[in-house]
CSV table of N, CA and C in Angstrom, one decimal:
chain,number,residue,atom,x,y,z
U,29,MET,N,103.1,-14.5,64.0
U,29,MET,CA,103.5,-14.3,65.4
U,29,MET,C,103.4,-15.7,66.1
U,30,ARG,N,104.4,-16.0,66.9
U,30,ARG,CA,104.3,-17.2,67.6
U,30,ARG,C,104.2,-16.9,69.1
U,31,LEU,N,103.4,-17.7,69.8
U,31,LEU,CA,103.1,-17.4,71.2
U,31,LEU,C,104.1,-18.2,72.0
U,32,ILE,N,104.5,-17.7,73.2
U,32,ILE,CA,105.4,-18.4,74.1
U,32,ILE,C,104.8,-19.7,74.4
U,33,ALA,N,103.5,-19.8,74.6
U,33,ALA,CA,102.8,-21.0,74.9
U,33,ALA,C,103.0,-22.1,73.9
U,34,GLU,N,103.4,-21.8,72.7
U,34,GLU,CA,103.7,-22.8,71.7
U,34,GLU,C,105.1,-23.4,71.8
U,35,LEU,N,105.9,-22.8,72.6
U,35,LEU,CA,107.3,-23.4,72.8
U,35,LEU,C,107.1,-24.7,73.6
U,36,PRO,N,108.0,-25.6,73.3
U,36,PRO,CA,107.9,-26.9,74.0
U,36,PRO,C,108.3,-26.9,75.5
U,37,LEU,N,107.6,-27.7,76.2
U,37,LEU,CA,107.9,-27.9,77.6
U,37,LEU,C,109.1,-28.9,77.8
U,38,SER,N,109.5,-29.5,76.7
U,38,SER,CA,110.6,-30.5,76.7
U,38,SER,C,111.9,-29.8,77.0
U,39,LYS,N,112.9,-30.5,77.4
U,39,LYS,CA,114.2,-30.0,77.7
U,39,LYS,C,115.0,-29.8,76.4
U,40,GLY,N,116.0,-29.0,76.4
U,40,GLY,CA,116.8,-28.7,75.3
U,40,GLY,C,117.7,-27.5,75.4
U,41,SER,N,118.2,-27.0,74.3
U,41,SER,CA,119.1,-25.9,74.3
U,41,SER,C,118.4,-24.8,73.4
U,42,TYR,N,118.9,-23.5,73.7
U,42,TYR,CA,118.3,-22.4,73.0
U,42,TYR,C,119.3,-21.3,72.7
U,43,ALA,N,119.0,-20.4,71.8
U,43,ALA,CA,119.7,-19.2,71.6
U,43,ALA,C,118.8,-18.1,71.5
U,44,LEU,N,119.0,-17.0,72.2
U,44,LEU,CA,118.2,-15.8,72.1
U,44,LEU,C,119.0,-14.8,71.2
U,45,LEU,N,118.3,-14.3,70.2
U,45,LEU,CA,118.9,-13.3,69.4
U,45,LEU,C,118.2,-11.9,69.7
U,46,MET,N,119.1,-11.0,70.1
U,46,MET,CA,118.6,-9.7,70.6
U,46,MET,C,119.3,-8.5,69.9
U,47,HIS,N,118.6,-7.4,70.0
U,47,HIS,CA,119.2,-6.1,69.5
U,47,HIS,C,119.2,-5.1,70.6
U,48,LEU,N,120.3,-4.4,70.7
U,48,LEU,CA,120.4,-3.3,71.7
U,48,LEU,C,120.5,-2.0,70.8
U,49,ASP,N,119.5,-1.1,71.1
U,49,ASP,CA,119.4,0.1,70.3
U,49,ASP,C,120.5,1.2,70.6
U,50,GLN,N,121.1,1.1,71.8
U,50,GLN,CA,122.1,2.0,72.1
U,50,GLN,C,123.1,1.4,73.1
U,51,ALA,N,124.3,1.9,73.1
U,51,ALA,CA,125.3,1.4,74.1
U,51,ALA,C,124.8,1.7,75.5
U,52,ILE,N,125.0,0.7,76.4
U,52,ILE,CA,124.6,0.9,77.8
U,52,ILE,C,125.6,0.3,78.7
U,53,LYS,N,125.5,0.7,80.0
U,53,LYS,CA,126.2,0.1,81.1
U,53,LYS,C,125.1,-0.4,82.0
U,54,CYS,N,125.3,-1.7,82.4
U,54,CYS,CA,124.3,-2.2,83.4
U,54,CYS,C,125.0,-3.2,84.3
U,55,SER,N,124.5,-3.4,85.5
U,55,SER,CA,125.0,-4.4,86.4
U,55,SER,C,124.6,-5.7,86.0
U,56,VAL,N,125.5,-6.7,86.1
U,56,VAL,CA,125.2,-8.1,85.7
U,56,VAL,C,125.6,-9.0,86.8
U,57,GLY,N,124.8,-8.9,87.9
U,57,GLY,CA,125.1,-9.8,89.0
U,57,GLY,C,126.5,-9.7,89.5
U,58,CYS,N,127.1,-10.9,89.8
U,58,CYS,CA,128.4,-11.0,90.3
U,58,CYS,C,129.5,-10.5,89.3
U,59,LEU,N,129.1,-10.3,88.1
U,59,LEU,CA,130.1,-9.8,87.1
U,59,LEU,C,130.3,-8.3,87.2
U,60,GLY,N,129.4,-7.6,88.0
U,60,GLY,CA,129.5,-6.2,88.2
U,60,GLY,C,129.0,-5.4,87.0
U,61,GLU,N,129.3,-4.1,87.0
U,61,GLU,CA,128.8,-3.2,85.9
U,61,GLU,C,129.6,-3.5,84.6
U,62,GLN,N,128.8,-3.7,83.5
U,62,GLN,CA,129.4,-4.0,82.3
U,62,GLN,C,128.9,-3.1,81.2
U,63,LYS,N,129.7,-2.9,80.2
U,63,LYS,CA,129.4,-2.1,79.0
U,63,LYS,C,129.0,-3.0,77.9
U,64,PHE,N,127.9,-2.6,77.2
U,64,PHE,CA,127.4,-3.3,76.0
U,64,PHE,C,127.3,-2.3,74.9
U,65,GLU,N,127.8,-2.7,73.7
U,65,GLU,CA,127.8,-1.8,72.6
U,65,GLU,C,126.4,-2.0,71.9
U,66,LYS,N,126.0,-1.0,71.2
U,66,LYS,CA,124.8,-1.0,70.3
U,66,LYS,C,125.0,-2.1,69.3
U,67,GLY,N,123.9,-2.9,69.0
U,67,GLY,CA,124.0,-3.9,68.0
U,67,GLY,C,123.3,-5.2,68.3
U,68,ASP,N,123.6,-6.2,67.6
U,68,ASP,CA,123.0,-7.5,67.8
U,68,ASP,C,123.8,-8.5,68.6
U,69,TYR,N,123.1,-9.3,69.4
U,69,TYR,CA,123.7,-10.2,70.3
U,69,TYR,C,123.0,-11.6,70.2
U,70,ALA,N,123.8,-12.6,70.5
U,70,ALA,CA,123.2,-14.0,70.7
U,70,ALA,C,123.7,-14.5,72.0
U,71,TYR,N,122.7,-15.1,72.7
U,71,TYR,CA,123.0,-15.8,74.0
U,71,TYR,C,122.6,-17.2,73.9
U,72,THR,N,123.5,-18.1,74.2
U,72,THR,CA,123.2,-19.5,74.2
U,72,THR,C,123.0,-20.1,75.6
U,73,GLY,N,122.0,-21.0,75.8
U,73,GLY,CA,121.8,-21.5,77.1
U,73,GLY,C,121.1,-22.9,76.9
U,74,SER,N,121.0,-23.6,78.0
U,74,SER,CA,120.3,-24.9,78.0
U,74,SER,C,119.2,-24.8,79.0
U,75,ALA,N,118.2,-25.7,78.8
U,75,ALA,CA,117.0,-25.7,79.6
U,75,ALA,C,116.7,-27.2,79.9
U,76,PHE,N,117.4,-27.7,80.9
U,76,PHE,CA,117.2,-29.1,81.2
U,76,PHE,C,116.6,-29.3,82.6
U,77,GLY,N,116.1,-28.2,83.1
U,77,GLY,CA,115.4,-28.2,84.4
U,77,GLY,C,113.9,-28.2,84.2
U,78,PRO,N,113.2,-28.0,85.3
U,78,PRO,CA,111.7,-27.9,85.2
U,78,PRO,C,111.2,-26.8,84.3
U,79,GLY,N,110.2,-27.1,83.5
U,79,GLY,CA,109.6,-26.1,82.6
U,79,GLY,C,110.2,-26.2,81.2
U,80,GLY,N,111.4,-26.8,81.1
U,80,GLY,CA,112.0,-27.0,79.8
U,80,GLY,C,112.3,-25.7,79.1
U,81,ILE,N,112.3,-25.7,77.8
U,81,ILE,CA,112.6,-24.6,76.9
U,81,ILE,C,111.6,-23.5,77.2
U,82,ARG,N,110.3,-23.8,77.2
U,82,ARG,CA,109.3,-22.7,77.4
U,82,ARG,C,109.5,-22.0,78.7
U,83,GLY,N,109.7,-22.7,79.8
U,83,GLY,CA,109.9,-22.1,81.1
U,83,GLY,C,111.1,-21.2,81.2
U,84,ARG,N,112.2,-21.7,80.6
U,84,ARG,CA,113.4,-20.9,80.6
U,84,ARG,C,113.3,-19.6,79.8
U,85,ILE,N,112.7,-19.7,78.6
U,85,ILE,CA,112.5,-18.5,77.8
U,85,ILE,C,111.5,-17.5,78.5
U,86,GLN,N,110.5,-18.1,79.0
U,86,GLN,CA,109.5,-17.2,79.8
U,86,GLN,C,110.2,-16.4,80.9
U,87,HIS,N,111.1,-17.1,81.6
U,87,HIS,CA,111.8,-16.5,82.7
U,87,HIS,C,112.7,-15.4,82.1
U,88,HIS,N,113.4,-15.6,81.1
U,88,HIS,CA,114.3,-14.6,80.5
U,88,HIS,C,113.5,-13.4,80.0
U,89,LEU,N,112.3,-13.6,79.6
U,89,LEU,CA,111.5,-12.5,79.0
U,89,LEU,C,110.7,-11.7,80.0
U,90,ARG,N,110.8,-12.1,81.2
U,90,ARG,CA,110.1,-11.3,82.3
U,90,ARG,C,110.7,-10.0,82.5
U,91,THR,N,109.9,-9.0,82.7
U,91,THR,CA,110.4,-7.6,82.9
U,91,THR,C,110.6,-7.3,84.4
U,92,SER,N,110.1,-8.2,85.2
U,92,SER,CA,110.3,-8.0,86.7
U,92,SER,C,110.5,-9.3,87.3
U,93,GLY,N,110.9,-9.3,88.6
U,93,GLY,CA,111.1,-10.6,89.3
U,93,GLY,C,112.5,-10.9,89.5
U,94,LEU,N,112.7,-12.2,89.8
U,94,LEU,CA,114.1,-12.7,90.1
U,94,LEU,C,115.0,-12.7,88.9
U,95,LEU,N,116.2,-12.1,89.1
U,95,LEU,CA,117.2,-12.0,88.1
U,95,LEU,C,118.2,-13.2,88.6
U,96,HIS,N,118.1,-14.3,87.9
U,96,HIS,CA,118.9,-15.4,88.3
U,96,HIS,C,120.1,-15.6,87.4
U,97,TRP,N,119.9,-15.6,86.1
U,97,TRP,CA,121.0,-15.8,85.1
U,97,TRP,C,121.6,-14.5,84.6
U,98,HIS,N,122.8,-14.4,84.2
U,98,HIS,CA,123.4,-13.2,83.7
U,98,HIS,C,122.5,-12.5,82.6
U,99,ILE,N,122.0,-13.3,81.7
U,99,ILE,CA,121.2,-12.8,80.6
U,99,ILE,C,120.0,-12.0,81.1
U,100,ASP,N,119.5,-12.4,82.3
U,100,ASP,CA,118.3,-11.7,82.9
U,100,ASP,C,118.5,-10.2,83.1
U,101,TYR,N,119.8,-9.8,83.3
U,101,TYR,CA,120.1,-8.4,83.6
U,101,TYR,C,120.2,-7.6,82.3
U,102,LEU,N,120.5,-8.3,81.2
U,102,LEU,CA,120.6,-7.6,79.9
U,102,LEU,C,119.3,-7.5,79.2
U,103,MET,N,118.5,-8.6,79.3
U,103,MET,CA,117.2,-8.7,78.5
U,103,MET,C,116.3,-7.5,78.5
U,104,PRO,N,116.1,-6.8,79.7
U,104,PRO,CA,115.2,-5.7,79.7
U,104,PRO,C,115.6,-4.5,78.8
U,105,HIS,N,116.9,-4.5,78.5
U,105,HIS,CA,117.4,-3.4,77.7
U,105,HIS,C,117.4,-3.7,76.2
U,106,THR,N,117.0,-4.9,75.8
U,106,THR,CA,117.1,-5.3,74.4
U,106,THR,C,115.7,-5.5,73.8
U,107,SER,N,115.7,-5.7,72.5
U,107,SER,CA,114.5,-6.1,71.8
U,107,SER,C,114.8,-7.5,71.3
U,108,LEU,N,113.9,-8.4,71.5
U,108,LEU,CA,114.1,-9.8,71.1
U,108,LEU,C,113.8,-9.9,69.6
U,109,LYS,N,114.8,-10.5,68.8
U,109,LYS,CA,114.7,-10.7,67.4
U,109,LYS,C,114.2,-12.1,67.1
U,110,GLY,N,114.5,-13.0,67.9
U,110,GLY,CA,114.1,-14.4,67.7
U,110,GLY,C,114.7,-15.3,68.7
U,111,VAL,N,114.2,-16.6,68.6
U,111,VAL,CA,114.7,-17.6,69.5
U,111,VAL,C,114.9,-18.8,68.6
U,112,LEU,N,116.1,-19.5,68.8
U,112,LEU,CA,116.4,-20.8,68.2
U,112,LEU,C,116.4,-21.8,69.3
U,113,TYR,N,115.9,-23.0,69.0
U,113,TYR,CA,116.0,-24.0,70.0
U,113,TYR,C,116.1,-25.4,69.4
U,114,THR,N,116.5,-26.4,70.2
U,114,THR,CA,116.5,-27.8,69.8
U,114,THR,C,116.1,-28.6,71.0
U,115,ASN,N,115.5,-29.7,70.7
U,115,ASN,CA,115.1,-30.7,71.7
U,115,ASN,C,116.1,-31.8,71.9
U,116,ALA,N,117.3,-31.5,71.3
U,116,ALA,CA,118.4,-32.5,71.4
U,116,ALA,C,118.6,-32.9,72.9
U,117,SER,N,118.9,-34.2,73.2
U,117,SER,CA,119.0,-34.6,74.5
U,117,SER,C,120.3,-34.3,75.2
U,118,VAL,N,121.2,-33.8,74.4
U,118,VAL,CA,122.5,-33.3,75.0
U,118,VAL,C,122.6,-31.8,74.8
U,119,PRO,N,123.2,-31.1,75.8
U,119,PRO,CA,123.3,-29.7,75.7
U,119,PRO,C,124.1,-29.2,74.5
U,120,LYS,N,123.6,-28.2,73.8
U,120,LYS,CA,124.2,-27.7,72.6
U,120,LYS,C,124.8,-26.3,72.8
U,121,GLU,N,124.6,-25.7,74.0
U,121,GLU,CA,124.9,-24.3,74.1
U,121,GLU,C,126.4,-24.0,73.8
U,122,CYS,N,127.3,-24.8,74.3
U,122,CYS,CA,128.7,-24.6,74.0
U,122,CYS,C,129.1,-24.8,72.6
U,123,PHE,N,128.5,-25.8,71.9
U,123,PHE,CA,128.8,-26.0,70.5
U,123,PHE,C,128.2,-24.9,69.7
U,124,TRP,N,127.0,-24.4,70.0
U,124,TRP,CA,126.4,-23.3,69.3
U,124,TRP,C,127.2,-22.0,69.5
U,125,VAL,N,127.7,-21.7,70.7
U,125,VAL,CA,128.4,-20.5,70.8
U,125,VAL,C,129.7,-20.6,70.0
U,126,THR,N,130.3,-21.7,69.9
U,126,THR,CA,131.5,-21.9,69.1
U,126,THR,C,131.2,-21.7,67.6
U,127,VAL,N,130.1,-22.2,67.2
U,127,VAL,CA,129.7,-22.1,65.8
U,127,VAL,C,129.4,-20.6,65.5
U,128,LEU,N,128.7,-19.9,66.4
U,128,LEU,CA,128.4,-18.5,66.2
U,128,LEU,C,129.6,-17.6,66.2
U,129,GLN,N,130.6,-18.0,66.9
U,129,GLN,CA,131.9,-17.2,66.9
U,129,GLN,C,132.6,-17.4,65.6
U,130,GLU,N,132.3,-18.4,64.8
U,130,GLU,CA,132.9,-18.6,63.5
U,130,GLU,C,132.2,-17.7,62.4
U,131,MET,N,131.1,-17.2,62.7
U,131,MET,CA,130.5,-16.2,61.7
U,131,MET,C,131.3,-15.0,61.6
U,132,ALA,N,131.3,-14.3,60.5
U,132,ALA,CA,132.1,-13.2,60.3
U,132,ALA,C,131.7,-12.1,61.3
U,133,ASP,N,132.8,-11.4,61.7
U,133,ASP,CA,132.6,-10.2,62.5
U,133,ASP,C,131.8,-10.4,63.8
U,134,THR,N,132.3,-11.4,64.6
U,134,THR,CA,131.7,-11.7,65.9
U,134,THR,C,132.7,-11.6,67.0
U,135,SER,N,132.3,-11.5,68.2
U,135,SER,CA,133.3,-11.6,69.3
U,135,SER,C,132.5,-12.0,70.6
U,136,PRO,N,133.1,-12.8,71.4
U,136,PRO,CA,132.5,-13.1,72.7
U,136,PRO,C,132.5,-11.8,73.6
U,137,VAL,N,131.5,-11.8,74.4
U,137,VAL,CA,131.4,-10.6,75.3
U,137,VAL,C,131.4,-11.0,76.7
U,138,ILE,N,132.2,-10.3,77.5
U,138,ILE,CA,132.3,-10.4,79.0
U,138,ILE,C,132.7,-11.9,79.4
U,139,LYS,N,133.9,-12.0,79.8
U,139,LYS,CA,134.3,-13.3,80.3
U,139,LYS,C,133.4,-13.8,81.4
U,140,GLY,N,133.0,-15.0,81.3
U,140,GLY,CA,132.1,-15.7,82.3
U,140,GLY,C,130.6,-15.4,82.1
U,141,PHE,N,130.2,-14.6,81.2
U,141,PHE,CA,128.8,-14.3,81.0
U,141,PHE,C,128.1,-15.5,80.5
U,142,GLY,N,127.2,-16.0,81.4
U,142,GLY,CA,126.5,-17.2,81.1
U,142,GLY,C,127.3,-18.5,81.0
U,143,SER,N,128.5,-18.4,81.3
U,143,SER,CA,129.4,-19.6,81.3
U,143,SER,C,130.2,-19.9,82.5
U,144,SER,N,129.7,-19.3,83.6
U,144,SER,CA,130.4,-19.5,84.9
U,144,SER,C,130.4,-20.9,85.4
U,145,ASP,N,129.5,-21.7,84.9
U,145,ASP,CA,129.4,-23.1,85.3
U,145,ASP,C,129.7,-24.0,84.1
U,146,CYS,N,130.3,-23.5,83.0
U,146,CYS,CA,130.5,-24.2,81.8
U,146,CYS,C,131.6,-25.2,81.9
U,147,HIS,N,131.2,-26.5,81.5
U,147,HIS,CA,132.2,-27.6,81.6
U,147,HIS,C,133.2,-27.6,80.4
U,148,SER,N,132.8,-26.8,79.4
U,148,SER,CA,133.7,-26.8,78.2
U,148,SER,C,134.6,-25.6,78.2
U,149,LYS,N,134.6,-24.9,79.3
U,149,LYS,CA,135.5,-23.7,79.5
U,149,LYS,C,135.3,-22.6,78.5
U,150,CYS,N,134.0,-22.4,78.0
U,150,CYS,CA,133.8,-21.3,77.1
U,150,CYS,C,134.1,-20.0,77.8
U,151,MET,N,134.6,-19.0,77.0
U,151,MET,CA,134.9,-17.7,77.6
U,151,MET,C,133.6,-17.0,77.9
U,152,SER,N,132.6,-17.1,77.1
U,152,SER,CA,131.3,-16.5,77.3
U,152,SER,C,130.3,-17.2,76.5
U,153,HIS,N,129.0,-17.1,76.9
U,153,HIS,CA,127.9,-17.6,76.1
U,153,HIS,C,127.1,-16.5,75.5
U,154,LEU,N,127.7,-15.3,75.5
U,154,LEU,CA,127.1,-14.1,74.9
U,154,LEU,C,128.0,-13.7,73.7
U,155,ILE,N,127.5,-13.6,72.5
U,155,ILE,CA,128.2,-13.2,71.3
U,155,ILE,C,127.7,-11.9,70.8
U,156,TYR,N,128.6,-11.0,70.4
U,156,TYR,CA,128.3,-9.7,69.8
U,156,TYR,C,128.6,-9.8,68.3
U,157,PHE,N,127.6,-9.4,67.5
U,157,PHE,CA,127.8,-9.3,66.1
U,157,PHE,C,128.2,-7.9,65.7
U,158,LYS,N,129.3,-7.7,65.1
U,158,LYS,CA,129.8,-6.4,64.8
U,158,LYS,C,129.0,-5.8,63.6
U,159,GLU,N,128.3,-6.6,62.9
U,159,GLU,CA,127.4,-6.2,61.8
U,159,GLU,C,126.0,-6.8,62.2
U,160,LEU,N,124.9,-6.0,61.8
U,160,LEU,CA,123.6,-6.5,62.1
U,160,LEU,C,123.4,-7.9,61.4
U,161,VAL,N,122.7,-8.8,62.0
U,161,VAL,CA,122.4,-10.1,61.4
U,161,VAL,C,120.9,-10.3,61.5
U,162,THR,N,120.4,-11.2,60.6
U,162,THR,CA,119.0,-11.6,60.7
U,162,THR,C,118.9,-12.9,61.4
U,163,THR,N,117.7,-13.2,61.9
U,163,THR,CA,117.5,-14.5,62.6
U,163,THR,C,117.7,-15.6,61.6
U,164,ARG,N,117.3,-15.4,60.4
U,164,ARG,CA,117.5,-16.5,59.3
U,164,ARG,C,119.0,-16.8,59.1
U,165,MET,N,119.8,-15.7,59.1
U,165,MET,CA,121.3,-15.9,58.9
U,165,MET,C,121.8,-16.8,60.0
U,166,VAL,N,121.5,-16.5,61.2
U,166,VAL,CA,122.0,-17.3,62.3
U,166,VAL,C,121.4,-18.7,62.3
U,167,TRP,N,120.2,-18.9,62.0
U,167,TRP,CA,119.5,-20.2,61.9
U,167,TRP,C,120.2,-21.0,60.8
U,168,HIS,N,120.4,-20.4,59.7
U,168,HIS,CA,121.1,-21.1,58.6
U,168,HIS,C,122.5,-21.6,58.9
U,169,HIS,N,123.2,-20.7,59.6
U,169,HIS,CA,124.6,-21.1,60.0
U,169,HIS,C,124.6,-22.2,61.0
U,170,LEU,N,123.7,-22.2,62.0
U,170,LEU,CA,123.7,-23.2,62.9
U,170,LEU,C,123.2,-24.5,62.3
U,171,SER,N,122.2,-24.4,61.4
U,171,SER,CA,121.6,-25.6,60.8
U,171,SER,C,122.7,-26.4,59.9
U,172,ILE,N,123.5,-25.6,59.2
U,172,ILE,CA,124.5,-26.2,58.4
U,172,ILE,C,125.6,-26.9,59.2
U,173,LEU,N,126.0,-26.2,60.3
U,173,LEU,CA,127.1,-26.8,61.1
U,173,LEU,C,126.7,-27.7,62.2
U,174,ASP,N,125.4,-27.8,62.4
U,174,ASP,CA,124.9,-28.8,63.4
U,174,ASP,C,123.7,-29.5,62.8
U,175,PRO,N,123.9,-30.3,61.7
U,175,PRO,CA,122.9,-30.9,60.9
U,175,PRO,C,122.0,-31.9,61.7
U,176,ASP,N,122.6,-32.4,62.8
U,176,ASP,CA,121.8,-33.4,63.6
U,176,ASP,C,121.1,-32.7,64.8
U,177,GLY,N,121.2,-31.4,64.9
U,177,GLY,CA,120.7,-30.6,66.0
U,177,GLY,C,119.2,-30.3,65.8
U,178,ASP,N,118.6,-30.4,64.6
U,178,ASP,CA,117.3,-30.0,64.4
U,178,ASP,C,116.9,-28.7,65.0
U,179,VAL,N,117.6,-27.6,64.5
U,179,VAL,CA,117.5,-26.3,65.0
U,179,VAL,C,116.1,-25.7,64.5
U,180,ILE,N,115.3,-25.2,65.4
U,180,ILE,CA,114.0,-24.6,65.1
U,180,ILE,C,114.1,-23.1,65.4
U,181,LEU,N,113.6,-22.4,64.5
U,181,LEU,CA,113.6,-20.9,64.6
U,181,LEU,C,112.2,-20.3,64.9
U,182,CYS,N,112.1,-19.5,65.8
U,182,CYS,CA,110.9,-18.7,66.1
U,182,CYS,C,111.3,-17.2,65.8
U,183,ASP,N,110.9,-16.7,64.7
U,183,ASP,CA,111.2,-15.3,64.3
U,183,ASP,C,110.8,-14.3,65.3
U,184,TYR,N,109.6,-14.5,65.9
U,184,TYR,CA,109.1,-13.6,66.8
U,184,TYR,C,108.3,-14.3,67.9
U,185,LEU,N,108.4,-13.9,69.1
U,185,LEU,CA,107.6,-14.4,70.2
U,185,LEU,C,106.8,-13.3,70.8
U,186,ASP,N,105.6,-13.5,71.1
U,186,ASP,CA,104.8,-12.5,71.8
U,186,ASP,C,105.0,-12.8,73.3
U,187,PRO,N,105.8,-12.0,74.0
U,187,PRO,CA,106.0,-12.3,75.4
U,187,PRO,C,104.9,-12.0,76.4
U,188,THR,N,103.8,-11.4,75.8
U,188,THR,CA,102.7,-11.1,76.7
U,188,THR,C,101.7,-12.3,76.8
U,189,ILE,N,101.9,-13.3,76.0
U,189,ILE,CA,100.9,-14.4,76.0
U,189,ILE,C,101.6,-15.7,76.4
């Protein structure tokens, strides 16, 4: 088990790998009510503000408080499978979402989800896997296609510490 306190305070990019046990509808801020299918999801983001990667991941894992990013609305309904991150000095979220879309049986979810301020014009930073995936599969795929990204995998984080 890895503690959130062990995540770096440095800036970088990350991907949250989540599982949704059942299909749901939930409000996602300005995107309104959205439907999410049962299954696995990946959300890519960047953490170049105060608190770095650790601060951003801690924010997303909170069960109460300010809902600032689109993913904050979905997270309470999911179980976290793992976190991938890199300390690369350039944002990797758009590249990673493109790489993840190349995996078999994936599709972007909800136009503008996490990408409303995206400079690369990504349709969404949330990917749905039509088949269940492991964190190792996603890590392996990203590591091969982003060899200079130094992708680090946390299989499990204890959000209580």
